[in-house]
Amino acid sequence: MECDGMVIRTVYPTIPPRVEYELSALGRSVVMLMEGIKSWSEEHMPEIMAARDAYDLRTGEEPRPVRMG
């Protein structure tokens, strides 16, 4: 993400070494978009999980563990 200009990496010459990361202006410009994607995902999680379950049944896949978070 640093090479894409999304984050700024600052290395401090200390022992032990310390590194800080922060969003660049370009990185901050995508925050609203990511918040929208997060909101959409949370709203549609029941549909997504139902689709996964249906896929697993159809293909014989083992059920996926439930992930919270």
XYZ file of C-alpha atoms in Angstrom:
69
model
C 0.000 0.000 0.000
C 2.974 2.265 0.537
C 4.114 1.787 -3.064
C 0.596 2.713 -4.233
C 0.673 5.952 -2.240
C -2.049 4.859 0.169
C 0.060 4.882 3.346
C 3.059 6.747 4.651
C 5.655 4.641 6.448
C 8.010 6.370 8.876
C 10.969 4.448 10.303
C 12.622 5.716 13.475
C 16.270 4.697 14.005
C 15.806 3.414 17.546
C 16.580 0.187 19.326
C 14.348 -1.688 18.991
C 13.320 -0.214 15.640
C 10.023 1.616 15.548
C 7.833 2.036 12.473
C 4.664 4.099 12.157
C 2.093 3.947 9.400
C -0.522 6.541 8.535
C -2.943 7.055 5.708
C -1.831 9.489 3.036
C -4.265 11.981 1.516
C -4.932 9.380 -1.187
C -5.573 6.717 1.451
C -7.929 8.998 3.365
C -9.859 9.668 0.171
C -11.032 6.028 0.052
C -12.235 5.824 3.684
C -15.824 6.850 2.871
C -15.996 4.233 0.122
C -14.727 1.522 2.473
C -17.237 2.557 5.149
C -19.985 2.178 2.546
C -18.775 -1.288 1.607
C -18.654 -2.259 5.300
C -22.214 -1.013 5.858
C -23.484 -2.836 2.779
C -21.768 -6.058 3.900
C -23.256 -5.864 7.379
C -26.734 -5.192 5.983
C -26.547 -8.111 3.553
C -24.714 -10.621 5.758
C -27.750 -12.924 6.181
C -28.114 -13.156 2.385
C -24.388 -13.742 1.930
C -24.333 -16.499 4.544
C -27.435 -18.138 3.041
C -25.810 -18.084 -0.402
C -22.637 -19.668 1.022
C -24.653 -22.376 2.771
C -26.593 -23.121 -0.430
C -23.338 -23.303 -2.399
C -21.789 -25.676 0.125
C -24.839 -27.961 -0.011
C -24.895 -27.882 -3.811
C -21.181 -28.633 -4.199
C -20.687 -30.949 -1.240
C -18.233 -28.574 0.401
C -17.719 -28.679 4.147
C -19.638 -25.902 5.924
C -17.490 -22.868 6.604
C -16.817 -21.832 10.183
C -18.804 -18.817 11.299
C -16.611 -15.740 11.446
C -17.606 -12.869 13.632
C -15.883 -9.580 13.622
